[in-house]
Amino acid sequence: MTTQTTTSETPETPETPSAHATAPSGLIGLPAPLGRALATGGGALAIVSTFLSWTWTADFPGDLTVYGYPGGLQVLVLIGGILTTLFGLASYGVKGLGWLAPGSADAALKLAALGTFATAWYTVIAISDELGGLVNLEPGGFVVAVATLAALLGALALPFERPEPDLADPDDRGWELLRHNSRQKWNIFKAAFVAKAPAPARALPAYAEILVIVAAMAVGLWVFSYGVSTPYDELFIGFLITAGFGFAALSKAGLVARVSAITAKYRTVTMIGAFVAAVAFPFTQSNDQYATIGVYILIFATVALGLNIVVGLAGLLDLGYVAFLGVGAYTAALVSGSPSSPLHVNWPFWASALLGAVVAMIFGVIIGAPTLRLRGDYLAIVTLGFGEIFRITVLNMDGTSGPDVTNGSNGISSIPNLNIAGFDFGQEHQILGTTIGRFANYLLLMLIITLIVVVVFRRSSDSRIGRAWIAIREDETAALAMGINGFRVKLIAFALGACLAGLSGSVQGHVTYTVTPEQYQFAYAVPPNSAFLLAAVVLGGMGTIAGPLVGASLLYLIPAKLQFLGDYQLFAFGVTLILLMRFRPEGLIPNRRRQLEFHEDAEAPAVLTKAGA
């Protein structure tokens, strides 16, 4: 009688794992082909649902009662559904869609499905809450809820690469033995959204790469214009959800990395395209309301880019940088012809802007000379003290506590509008058949100032002094040993950053009409202030050009649009920053060096990109 031994009686060892233990699977127990079909079909059904009515009344903002035409939040769900469907088809290997996901189509599909689900269910919940229950939903609302839930469940069933076991633990018997451990469950969830490195890009003709840059700028202009001009709170929250998950999905798919490589190759073309797209922004707005946000974002972003020289390139932690913006603003205001200015002079703009930049640079040298021999926290404390000293000084120069220069807490008011070559920035003008208002005029002026700052940043970062800044940032001791004059190099960075801040401040005074001391605190209710400027540099990506511009845009736009949260505004804002720093600590648009610092498993390039890439 032959005795048969079944495999179930033989214990598995780490050397001979079962096929089930090594086969990739998703977060839920559905087969991968079924999950892929469910995700793709759910995305397609979500697209169809946006052409149906979601509620019976137009009381909910956006008028979601129309059949055959998406409106309001339906447009955002439509975009998410399109991304989910395309990534689903790309994960099938459909011919012609390989360009859409050179990285990981499955990881991109997970994020796109999650974003679509979040936007759709937020809309359904908002309709039920504001109108008084689920009875206010039309068939389209139920269809989109079921479709996006099915797409999400299908996406979570897709396989992913599990992390390798810790070789230092000889008792590790594989994934199956740790399946019920809660920490490993969290590792599964994180690994499900990790994409593989993008495949090598297929060479494109030069004209095709330039067209890619043009398309990227057009998409960026549309996204920014849509976010700025959202007319109600629910739409802006949906926009944040869709834009955030959409960007993450495109990043995991490898498209962001591929477009970044193309823009780095054609840096001049990219800079010109970005400038043209920014100039086109005022012409996309029907009134001057949203151009107001645009001009303040540009002021904030330009000052942040100047701070990026100090923090991002030279590695100097400056917590009083907003004081240099105040120096430029006060200097230009004093010679602007304001009736409250004790100087009673009216200089042309080019002279006042140049004076504001020079005076701010002088203050930078005066403050930097005795303090830049300090490092780290000590330097941060000293610069923070300088910022407070500046604010208290201009507060006391009111003719009572000190000389009558700044009018104390009243500041310098009634600053006149600029008039350059007969062009009055305070009046409306007809340009290309479009009415351009006051803030749009200043937005176009700030674009020129921003372009100057970008050119200065780019040229300086690529120069010998820029490489010295980076050497000081990476290892000051080693840089000094190689013959770099650390004090002189840091003082140049401090002076140049202050000069650029003063140049922006000379325009800020004319835009706001009034310059007062409380505008230049370390943490003021409205940016720019030192805390928000530093956050913009870190969030956007230190050492890059686009990083601070994007970071400043987000840090100004999000608080401006979250006013309806009231006392919870800063809480929601803080949570958002924590999440961004947790999942993307190198910044939204990092340079290659900094990305390698935070992701040791990333593949190092043969030649690192330049600091401004």
Coordinates of C-alpha atoms in Angstrom, one line a residue:
M1 CA 0.0 0.0 0.0
T2 CA 1.5 3.3 -1.1
T3 CA 1.4 6.2 1.3
Q4 CA 0.8 9.5 -0.4
T5 CA 2.1 12.7 1.2
T6 CA 0.0 15.8 0.5
T7 CA 1.7 19.2 0.2
S8 CA -0.6 20.6 2.9
E9 CA 1.2 18.4 5.5
T10 CA 4.6 19.8 4.5
P11 CA 5.3 23.2 6.1
E12 CA 6.5 25.9 3.9
T13 CA 9.9 27.4 4.4
P14 CA 11.3 30.7 3.4
E15 CA 13.5 28.9 0.8
T16 CA 10.4 27.3 -0.9
P17 CA 7.5 29.7 -0.7
S18 CA 4.2 28.7 -2.2
A19 CA 3.0 30.2 -5.4
H20 CA 0.2 31.8 -3.5
A21 CA 2.6 33.5 -1.2
T22 CA 4.6 35.0 -4.0
A23 CA 1.9 35.8 -6.5
P24 CA 1.1 39.5 -6.6
S25 CA -2.4 40.5 -5.5
G26 CA -4.3 43.6 -4.6
L27 CA -5.8 44.9 -1.4
I28 CA -9.0 43.0 -1.9
G29 CA -9.5 39.4 -3.0
L30 CA -10.8 40.0 -6.5
P31 CA -8.9 38.5 -9.4
A32 CA -6.7 41.1 -11.2
P33 CA -8.4 40.8 -14.6
L34 CA -11.8 41.3 -13.0
G35 CA -10.5 44.3 -11.0
R36 CA -9.1 45.9 -14.1
A37 CA -12.3 45.4 -16.0
L38 CA -14.3 46.8 -13.0
A39 CA -12.1 49.9 -12.7
T40 CA -12.2 50.6 -16.4
G41 CA -15.9 50.0 -16.7
G42 CA -16.6 52.1 -13.6
G43 CA -14.6 55.0 -15.0
A44 CA -16.5 54.8 -18.3
L45 CA -19.9 54.7 -16.4
A46 CA -18.8 57.7 -14.4
I47 CA -18.3 59.6 -17.6
V48 CA -21.8 58.7 -18.8
S49 CA -23.3 59.7 -15.4
T50 CA -22.0 63.3 -15.8
F51 CA -24.5 63.8 -18.7
L52 CA -27.4 62.8 -16.4
S53 CA -29.2 64.9 -13.8
W54 CA -27.8 64.5 -10.3
T55 CA -30.5 66.5 -8.5
W56 CA -33.9 67.9 -9.2
T57 CA -33.4 71.5 -8.1
A58 CA -31.0 74.3 -9.1
D59 CA -30.7 75.3 -5.5
F60 CA -27.4 73.4 -5.3
P61 CA -24.6 75.5 -6.9
G62 CA -23.7 74.6 -10.4
D63 CA -27.2 73.5 -11.7
L64 CA -26.8 69.7 -11.8
T65 CA -30.3 69.3 -13.1
V66 CA -29.5 69.4 -16.8
Y67 CA -29.4 66.3 -19.0
G68 CA -26.8 66.0 -21.7
Y69 CA -24.5 68.8 -20.5
P70 CA -22.1 68.5 -17.5
G71 CA -21.9 71.5 -15.2
G72 CA -20.2 72.4 -11.9
L73 CA -18.8 69.5 -10.1
Q74 CA -19.9 67.1 -12.9
V75 CA -17.1 68.6 -15.0
L76 CA -14.5 67.5 -12.4
V77 CA -16.0 64.0 -12.2
L78 CA -15.9 63.9 -16.0
I79 CA -12.2 64.6 -16.0
G80 CA -11.5 62.0 -13.3
G81 CA -13.6 59.5 -15.2
I82 CA -11.6 60.1 -18.4
L83 CA -8.3 59.6 -16.6
T84 CA -9.6 56.5 -14.9
T85 CA -10.8 55.0 -18.2
L86 CA -7.6 55.9 -20.1
F87 CA -5.3 54.5 -17.4
G88 CA -7.5 51.4 -17.3
L89 CA -7.1 50.8 -21.0
A90 CA -3.4 51.5 -20.8
S91 CA -3.1 48.9 -18.1
Y92 CA -4.6 46.4 -20.6
G93 CA -1.8 47.3 -23.0
V94 CA -4.1 48.8 -25.6
K95 CA -2.0 49.8 -28.6
G96 CA -1.5 53.5 -28.9
L97 CA -1.9 54.3 -25.1
G98 CA 1.6 53.2 -24.0
W99 CA 2.7 56.9 -24.1
L100 CA 0.1 57.6 -21.4
A101 CA 1.8 55.5 -18.8
P102 CA 5.5 55.0 -19.3
G103 CA 5.7 54.3 -15.6
S104 CA 3.1 52.3 -13.9
A105 CA -0.4 52.3 -15.3
D106 CA -1.8 50.3 -12.4
A107 CA -0.6 52.8 -9.8
A108 CA -1.9 55.7 -11.9
L109 CA -5.2 53.9 -12.2
K110 CA -5.5 53.5 -8.4
L111 CA -5.0 57.2 -7.8
A112 CA -7.3 58.3 -10.6
A113 CA -10.1 56.0 -9.4
L114 CA -9.6 57.2 -5.8
G115 CA -9.7 60.9 -6.9
T116 CA -12.9 60.3 -9.0
F117 CA -14.5 58.4 -6.1
A118 CA -13.7 61.2 -3.6
T119 CA -15.0 64.0 -5.9
A120 CA -18.2 62.1 -6.7
W121 CA -19.0 61.1 -3.2
Y122 CA -18.2 64.5 -1.8
T123 CA -20.7 65.9 -4.3
V124 CA -23.4 63.4 -3.4
I125 CA -22.9 64.0 0.3
A126 CA -22.9 67.8 -0.2
I127 CA -26.2 67.6 -2.1
S128 CA -27.8 65.4 0.5
D129 CA -26.6 67.7 3.3
E130 CA -27.5 71.0 1.8
L131 CA -30.9 70.0 0.3
G132 CA -32.0 67.7 3.1
G133 CA -31.4 64.0 2.4
L134 CA -30.8 61.4 -0.4
V135 CA -34.3 62.0 -1.7
N136 CA -33.0 65.0 -3.5
L137 CA -30.8 62.9 -5.7
E138 CA -31.8 62.1 -9.3
P139 CA -30.8 58.8 -11.0
G140 CA -27.4 60.3 -12.2
G141 CA -26.4 60.9 -8.6
F142 CA -26.9 57.2 -7.7
V143 CA -25.3 56.1 -10.9
V144 CA -22.1 58.1 -10.3
A145 CA -21.9 56.9 -6.6
V146 CA -22.1 53.2 -7.7
A147 CA -19.8 53.6 -10.7
T148 CA -17.0 55.4 -8.8
L149 CA -17.2 52.9 -5.9
A150 CA -17.0 50.0 -8.4
A151 CA -14.0 51.7 -10.1
L152 CA -12.2 52.1 -6.8
L153 CA -12.8 48.5 -5.7
G154 CA -11.6 47.3 -9.0
A155 CA -8.5 49.4 -8.9
L156 CA -7.6 48.2 -5.4
A157 CA -7.8 44.6 -6.7
L158 CA -4.9 45.2 -9.1
P159 CA -1.5 43.6 -8.2
F160 CA 1.5 45.6 -7.0
E161 CA 5.1 45.0 -6.0
R162 CA 5.3 43.9 -2.4
P163 CA 8.3 45.1 -0.4
E164 CA 11.2 42.7 -0.1
P165 CA 11.5 40.9 3.3
D166 CA 14.1 42.3 5.8
L167 CA 17.2 40.2 5.2
A168 CA 18.5 41.0 8.7
D169 CA 15.7 38.9 10.2
P170 CA 16.4 35.2 9.8
D171 CA 13.0 34.3 11.1
D172 CA 11.1 36.1 8.4
R173 CA 9.0 33.5 6.7
G174 CA 7.4 35.7 4.0
W175 CA 4.3 37.8 3.5
E176 CA 1.7 35.3 4.5
L177 CA 2.9 34.9 8.1
L178 CA 2.4 38.7 8.6
R179 CA -0.9 39.1 6.7
H180 CA -2.9 39.8 9.8
N181 CA -0.5 42.3 11.3
S182 CA -1.9 45.8 11.2
R183 CA 1.4 47.5 10.4
Q184 CA 1.8 45.2 7.4
K185 CA -1.7 46.1 6.3
W186 CA -0.6 49.8 6.2
N187 CA 2.6 48.8 4.3
I188 CA 0.3 47.0 1.7
F189 CA -1.8 50.2 1.3
K190 CA 1.3 52.3 0.7
A191 CA 2.9 49.9 -1.7
A192 CA -0.3 49.7 -3.7
F193 CA 0.3 53.3 -4.8
V194 CA 4.0 53.1 -5.5
A195 CA 4.9 53.2 -9.2
K196 CA 7.8 51.7 -10.9
A197 CA 10.5 54.0 -12.4
P198 CA 9.4 55.4 -15.8
A199 CA 10.7 53.5 -18.8
P200 CA 13.3 55.3 -21.0
A201 CA 11.5 57.8 -23.1
R202 CA 11.4 57.2 -26.8
A203 CA 13.1 60.0 -28.7
L204 CA 10.7 62.5 -30.3
P205 CA 11.5 65.1 -33.0
A206 CA 12.4 68.5 -31.7
Y207 CA 9.1 70.1 -33.0
A208 CA 7.1 67.4 -31.2
E209 CA 8.9 68.1 -27.9
I210 CA 8.2 71.8 -28.3
L211 CA 4.5 71.0 -28.9
V212 CA 4.6 68.9 -25.7
I213 CA 5.8 72.0 -23.8
V214 CA 3.1 74.2 -25.4
A215 CA 0.4 71.6 -24.5
A216 CA 1.8 71.5 -20.9
M217 CA 1.6 75.3 -20.6
A218 CA -1.9 75.4 -22.0
V219 CA -3.1 72.8 -19.5
G220 CA -1.3 74.6 -16.7
L221 CA -3.0 77.9 -17.7
W222 CA -6.5 76.2 -17.9
V223 CA -6.0 74.5 -14.5
F224 CA -4.9 77.7 -12.8
S225 CA -7.6 79.8 -14.4
Y226 CA -10.3 77.3 -13.4
G227 CA -9.0 77.1 -9.8
V228 CA -8.8 80.9 -9.4
S229 CA -12.3 81.5 -10.9
T230 CA -14.2 78.9 -9.0
P231 CA -17.4 80.8 -8.0
Y232 CA -18.5 78.8 -5.0
D233 CA -16.9 76.8 -2.2
E234 CA -18.1 73.3 -3.1
L235 CA -16.5 73.6 -6.6
F236 CA -13.2 74.7 -5.2
I237 CA -13.0 71.8 -2.8
G238 CA -13.8 69.4 -5.7
F239 CA -11.2 71.1 -7.7
L240 CA -8.6 70.5 -5.0
I241 CA -9.5 66.9 -4.8
T242 CA -9.4 66.3 -8.6
A243 CA -6.3 68.3 -9.2
G244 CA -4.4 66.7 -6.3
F245 CA -5.2 63.1 -7.2
G246 CA -4.9 63.9 -11.0
F247 CA -1.4 65.2 -10.5
A248 CA -0.4 62.3 -8.4
A249 CA -1.8 59.8 -11.0
L250 CA 0.1 61.5 -13.8
S251 CA 3.2 61.5 -11.7
K252 CA 2.9 57.8 -10.9
A253 CA 2.2 57.1 -14.6
G254 CA 5.6 58.7 -15.4
L255 CA 4.2 61.6 -17.5
V256 CA 5.3 64.3 -15.1
A257 CA 8.9 63.0 -15.2
R258 CA 8.9 62.7 -18.9
V259 CA 7.5 66.3 -19.4
S260 CA 10.0 67.6 -16.9
A261 CA 12.8 66.0 -18.8
I262 CA 11.6 67.7 -22.0
T263 CA 11.3 71.1 -20.3
A264 CA 14.8 70.8 -18.8
K265 CA 16.1 70.1 -22.3
Y266 CA 14.4 73.3 -23.7
R267 CA 14.7 75.6 -20.7
T268 CA 14.6 78.8 -22.7
V269 CA 11.5 77.7 -24.7
T270 CA 9.9 76.6 -21.4
M271 CA 10.5 80.0 -19.8
I272 CA 9.1 81.9 -22.8
G273 CA 6.1 79.6 -22.9
A274 CA 5.4 80.1 -19.2
F275 CA 5.6 83.8 -19.6
V276 CA 3.2 83.8 -22.6
A277 CA 0.8 81.6 -20.7
A278 CA 0.9 84.0 -17.7
V279 CA 0.3 87.0 -20.0
A280 CA -2.7 85.3 -21.4
F281 CA -4.3 84.8 -18.0
P282 CA -5.9 88.3 -17.7
F283 CA -7.5 87.7 -21.1
T284 CA -9.2 84.6 -19.8
Q285 CA -11.1 86.5 -17.1
S286 CA -14.3 88.3 -17.6
N287 CA -13.7 90.9 -14.8
D288 CA -10.9 92.2 -12.6
Q289 CA -12.0 90.2 -9.5
Y290 CA -9.7 87.2 -10.1
A291 CA -6.9 89.2 -11.6
T292 CA -6.6 90.6 -8.0
I293 CA -5.7 87.2 -6.7
G294 CA -3.3 86.7 -9.7
V295 CA -1.3 89.9 -9.0
Y296 CA -1.0 89.1 -5.2
I297 CA 0.2 85.6 -6.1
L298 CA 2.8 87.0 -8.4
I299 CA 4.1 89.3 -5.7
F300 CA 4.2 86.5 -3.2
A301 CA 5.8 84.1 -5.7
T302 CA 8.5 86.6 -6.8
V303 CA 9.5 87.2 -3.2
A304 CA 9.6 83.5 -2.6
L305 CA 11.9 83.0 -5.5
G306 CA 14.3 85.6 -4.1
L307 CA 14.2 83.7 -0.7
N308 CA 15.0 80.5 -2.7
I309 CA 18.4 81.9 -3.4
V310 CA 19.1 82.3 0.3
V311 CA 17.4 79.1 1.5
G312 CA 17.4 76.8 -1.5
L313 CA 20.8 77.5 -3.1
A314 CA 22.9 78.8 -0.2
G315 CA 21.2 76.8 2.6
L316 CA 20.7 79.8 4.9
L317 CA 17.6 79.7 7.1
D318 CA 16.2 83.2 7.0
L319 CA 13.1 83.8 9.1
G320 CA 13.0 87.6 8.7
Y321 CA 13.1 87.8 4.9
V322 CA 9.7 89.6 4.6
A323 CA 11.5 92.7 6.2
F324 CA 13.4 93.2 2.9
L325 CA 10.0 93.3 1.1
G326 CA 9.0 96.0 3.6
V327 CA 12.1 98.0 3.0
G328 CA 11.5 98.1 -0.7
A329 CA 7.8 98.9 -0.3
Y330 CA 8.5 101.8 2.2
T331 CA 11.3 103.2 0.1
A332 CA 9.2 103.3 -3.1
A333 CA 6.2 104.7 -1.2
L334 CA 8.3 107.5 0.3
V335 CA 9.3 108.8 -3.2
S336 CA 6.0 108.0 -5.0
G337 CA 4.3 111.3 -4.5
S338 CA 2.0 110.2 -1.7
P339 CA 0.5 113.1 0.3
S340 CA 1.3 111.3 3.5
S341 CA 5.0 110.9 2.6
P342 CA 7.2 113.4 4.5
L343 CA 9.6 113.6 1.6
H344 CA 7.1 115.2 -0.8
V345 CA 8.8 113.9 -4.0
N346 CA 7.4 112.1 -7.0
W347 CA 10.0 110.0 -8.7
P348 CA 9.3 107.9 -11.9
F349 CA 8.6 104.2 -11.3
W350 CA 11.9 103.0 -12.7
A351 CA 13.8 105.2 -10.2
S352 CA 11.7 104.3 -7.2
A353 CA 11.9 100.6 -8.0
L354 CA 15.7 100.8 -8.5
L355 CA 16.0 102.7 -5.2
G356 CA 13.9 100.2 -3.4
A357 CA 16.0 97.3 -4.6
V358 CA 19.3 99.1 -3.8
V359 CA 18.2 100.1 -0.3
A360 CA 17.0 96.6 0.4
M361 CA 20.3 95.2 -0.8
I362 CA 22.2 97.6 1.5
F363 CA 20.1 96.5 4.4
G364 CA 20.9 92.9 3.4
V365 CA 24.6 93.6 3.6
I366 CA 24.3 95.5 6.9
I367 CA 22.3 92.7 8.5
G368 CA 24.3 89.9 6.9
A369 CA 27.8 91.2 7.6
P370 CA 27.7 90.6 11.4
T371 CA 25.3 87.6 11.4
L372 CA 26.4 85.3 8.5
R373 CA 29.2 83.9 10.6
L374 CA 26.5 82.0 12.4
R375 CA 25.0 78.7 11.3
G376 CA 21.7 76.9 11.5
D377 CA 19.3 77.7 14.4
Y378 CA 21.5 80.6 15.6
L379 CA 21.2 82.3 12.2
A380 CA 17.5 81.7 12.1
I381 CA 17.0 83.3 15.5
V382 CA 19.1 86.4 14.5
T383 CA 17.2 86.9 11.2
L384 CA 13.9 86.5 13.0
G385 CA 15.0 89.2 15.4
F386 CA 15.9 91.5 12.4
G387 CA 12.4 91.1 11.0
E388 CA 10.9 92.2 14.3
I389 CA 13.3 95.0 14.7
F390 CA 12.3 96.4 11.3
R391 CA 8.6 96.2 12.1
I392 CA 9.0 97.9 15.5
T393 CA 11.3 100.6 14.0
V394 CA 8.9 101.7 11.3
L395 CA 6.1 101.6 13.9
N396 CA 8.0 104.0 16.1
M397 CA 9.1 106.4 13.4
D398 CA 5.9 108.4 13.8
G399 CA 7.2 111.8 14.9
T400 CA 6.5 111.0 18.6
S401 CA 8.6 108.0 19.6
G402 CA 11.1 108.8 16.8
P403 CA 11.6 110.9 13.7
D404 CA 8.6 111.5 11.5
V405 CA 9.4 109.2 8.5
T406 CA 6.9 106.4 8.3
N407 CA 3.8 107.8 10.0
G408 CA 3.9 104.9 12.5
S409 CA 1.0 102.6 12.6
N410 CA -0.9 104.7 10.0
G411 CA 1.8 103.9 7.4
I412 CA 2.1 105.7 4.1
S413 CA -1.3 105.8 2.5
S414 CA -2.9 107.1 -0.7
I415 CA 0.0 105.9 -2.8
P416 CA -0.9 107.0 -6.4
N417 CA -1.3 104.6 -9.3
L418 CA 1.7 104.2 -11.6
N419 CA 1.8 106.0 -14.8
I420 CA 4.5 104.7 -17.2
A421 CA 4.8 106.4 -20.6
G422 CA 1.3 107.7 -20.4
F423 CA -0.2 104.3 -19.5
D424 CA -2.2 104.8 -16.3
F425 CA -2.3 101.5 -14.3
G426 CA -5.3 102.7 -12.4
Q427 CA -7.6 102.9 -15.4
E428 CA -9.3 100.3 -17.6
H429 CA -7.8 99.7 -21.0
Q430 CA -9.0 97.9 -24.1
I431 CA -6.3 95.4 -25.3
L432 CA -7.1 93.0 -28.2
G433 CA -10.8 93.6 -27.6
T434 CA -10.6 92.7 -23.9
T435 CA -11.1 95.1 -21.1
I436 CA -8.1 95.0 -18.8
G437 CA -8.8 96.5 -15.3
R438 CA -6.5 97.9 -12.7
F439 CA -5.3 94.7 -11.1
A440 CA -4.8 93.1 -14.5
N441 CA -2.5 96.0 -15.4
Y442 CA -0.4 95.5 -12.3
L443 CA -0.4 91.7 -13.0
L444 CA 1.2 92.4 -16.4
L445 CA 3.8 94.6 -14.7
M446 CA 4.5 92.0 -12.1
L447 CA 5.0 89.4 -14.9
I448 CA 7.9 91.6 -16.2
I449 CA 9.3 91.9 -12.6
T450 CA 9.0 88.1 -12.2
L451 CA 10.7 87.5 -15.5
I452 CA 13.6 89.6 -14.4
V453 CA 13.9 87.7 -11.1
V454 CA 13.7 84.4 -12.9
V455 CA 16.5 85.4 -15.3
V456 CA 18.7 86.6 -12.4
F457 CA 18.0 83.3 -10.4
R458 CA 18.8 81.2 -13.4
R459 CA 22.0 83.0 -14.4
S460 CA 23.3 83.1 -10.9
S461 CA 22.5 79.5 -10.1
D462 CA 24.3 78.4 -13.2
S463 CA 27.3 80.6 -12.6
R464 CA 30.5 79.9 -10.5
I465 CA 29.0 81.7 -7.5
G466 CA 25.9 79.5 -7.8
R467 CA 27.9 76.4 -7.6
A468 CA 29.7 77.9 -4.6
W469 CA 26.3 78.4 -3.0
I470 CA 25.4 74.8 -3.5
A471 CA 28.7 73.6 -2.2
I472 CA 28.2 75.7 1.0
R473 CA 24.7 74.3 1.3
E474 CA 25.8 70.7 1.0
D475 CA 28.9 70.8 3.3
E476 CA 30.3 74.2 4.4
T477 CA 33.3 72.6 6.0
A478 CA 34.3 70.8 2.8
A479 CA 33.6 73.9 0.7
L480 CA 35.9 76.0 2.9
A481 CA 38.6 73.3 2.7
M482 CA 38.4 73.6 -1.1
G483 CA 39.1 77.3 -1.0
I484 CA 35.6 78.8 -1.2
N485 CA 35.3 82.1 0.8
G486 CA 32.2 81.0 2.7
F487 CA 31.4 84.4 4.3
R488 CA 31.7 86.3 1.0
V489 CA 29.6 83.8 -0.9
K490 CA 26.8 83.8 1.8
L491 CA 26.8 87.6 1.9
I492 CA 26.3 87.8 -1.8
A493 CA 23.4 85.4 -1.6
F494 CA 21.9 87.5 1.3
A495 CA 22.3 90.7 -0.6
L496 CA 20.9 89.4 -3.9
G497 CA 17.9 87.9 -2.2
A498 CA 17.2 91.2 -0.4
C499 CA 17.6 93.1 -3.6
L500 CA 15.0 91.0 -5.4
A501 CA 12.6 91.3 -2.5
G502 CA 13.0 95.1 -2.5
L503 CA 12.2 95.1 -6.2
S504 CA 8.9 93.3 -5.6
G505 CA 8.1 95.5 -2.6
S506 CA 8.3 98.6 -4.8
V507 CA 5.3 97.3 -6.8
Q508 CA 3.4 96.0 -3.8
G509 CA 3.1 99.5 -2.3
H510 CA 1.4 100.8 -5.4
V511 CA -0.9 97.8 -5.7
T512 CA -2.1 97.9 -2.1
Y513 CA -2.3 101.8 -2.0
T514 CA -1.0 101.7 1.7
V515 CA 2.1 100.4 3.4
T516 CA 1.7 99.6 7.1
P517 CA 4.0 97.9 9.6
E518 CA 1.7 95.0 10.4
Q519 CA 2.0 93.7 6.8
Y520 CA 5.5 92.6 7.5
Q521 CA 5.2 90.3 10.6
F522 CA 6.7 86.9 10.8
A523 CA 3.2 85.3 10.8
Y524 CA 0.6 87.7 9.4
A525 CA -3.0 86.7 8.6
V526 CA -2.5 87.4 4.9
P527 CA 0.7 86.3 2.9
P528 CA 3.3 87.2 2.1
N529 CA 5.0 86.9 5.5
S530 CA 8.2 85.1 6.5
A531 CA 6.5 81.9 7.6
F532 CA 4.5 81.6 4.4
L533 CA 7.5 82.5 2.2
L534 CA 9.6 79.8 3.8
A535 CA 6.7 77.3 3.4
A536 CA 6.3 78.2 -0.2
V537 CA 10.0 77.5 -0.9
V538 CA 10.0 74.2 0.9
L539 CA 6.6 73.0 -0.4
G540 CA 7.3 73.9 -4.0
G541 CA 10.9 72.6 -4.1
M542 CA 14.1 74.3 -2.9
G543 CA 16.7 75.2 -5.4
T544 CA 14.3 75.3 -8.4
I545 CA 12.6 78.0 -10.4
A546 CA 9.2 76.5 -10.8
G547 CA 9.0 75.2 -7.3
P548 CA 8.6 78.5 -5.3
L549 CA 6.2 79.8 -8.0
V550 CA 3.9 76.8 -7.7
G551 CA 4.3 76.7 -3.9
A552 CA 3.5 80.4 -3.5
S553 CA 0.5 80.0 -5.8
L554 CA -1.0 77.2 -3.7
L555 CA -0.2 78.9 -0.4
Y556 CA -2.0 82.1 -1.4
L557 CA -4.9 80.6 -3.4
I558 CA -5.9 77.9 -0.9
P559 CA -6.3 80.2 2.2
A560 CA -8.1 82.8 0.0
K561 CA -10.6 80.2 -1.1
L562 CA -11.1 78.5 2.3
Q563 CA -12.5 81.6 4.0
F564 CA -15.8 79.8 4.5
L565 CA -14.2 77.4 7.0
G566 CA -13.8 80.3 9.5
D567 CA -12.0 79.1 12.6
Y568 CA -11.1 75.8 11.0
Q569 CA -9.3 77.4 8.0
L570 CA -5.8 77.2 9.5
F571 CA -6.5 73.7 10.8
A572 CA -7.4 72.4 7.3
F573 CA -4.5 74.3 5.8
G574 CA -2.1 72.8 8.4
V575 CA -3.4 69.3 7.8
T576 CA -2.9 69.8 4.0
L577 CA 0.7 70.9 4.5
I578 CA 1.4 67.9 6.8
L579 CA 0.1 65.5 4.2
L580 CA 2.1 67.1 1.4
M581 CA 5.3 67.0 3.4
R582 CA 4.7 63.5 4.5
F583 CA 4.1 62.0 1.1
R584 CA 6.3 64.4 -1.0
P585 CA 9.0 65.8 1.4
E586 CA 11.3 66.9 -1.5
G587 CA 8.6 69.4 -2.7
L588 CA 6.1 69.4 -5.5
I589 CA 8.8 70.3 -8.1
P590 CA 12.2 69.1 -6.7
N591 CA 15.5 69.2 -8.3
R592 CA 17.3 65.9 -8.9
R593 CA 19.8 66.3 -6.0
R594 CA 17.1 66.9 -3.4
Q595 CA 14.9 64.1 -4.8
L596 CA 17.8 61.6 -4.3
E597 CA 18.2 62.8 -0.7
F598 CA 14.7 61.8 0.2
H599 CA 14.4 58.7 -2.0
E600 CA 17.6 56.6 -1.6
D601 CA 16.2 53.9 -3.8
A602 CA 15.9 56.2 -6.8
E603 CA 18.3 55.7 -9.7
A604 CA 21.0 58.3 -9.7
P605 CA 21.5 59.9 -13.1
A606 CA 24.9 59.9 -14.7
V607 CA 25.0 63.7 -14.5
L608 CA 23.0 65.6 -12.0
T609 CA 20.8 68.4 -13.4
K610 CA 21.6 72.0 -12.7
A611 CA 20.2 73.7 -9.6
G612 CA 17.6 75.6 -11.5
A613 CA 16.4 72.7 -13.6

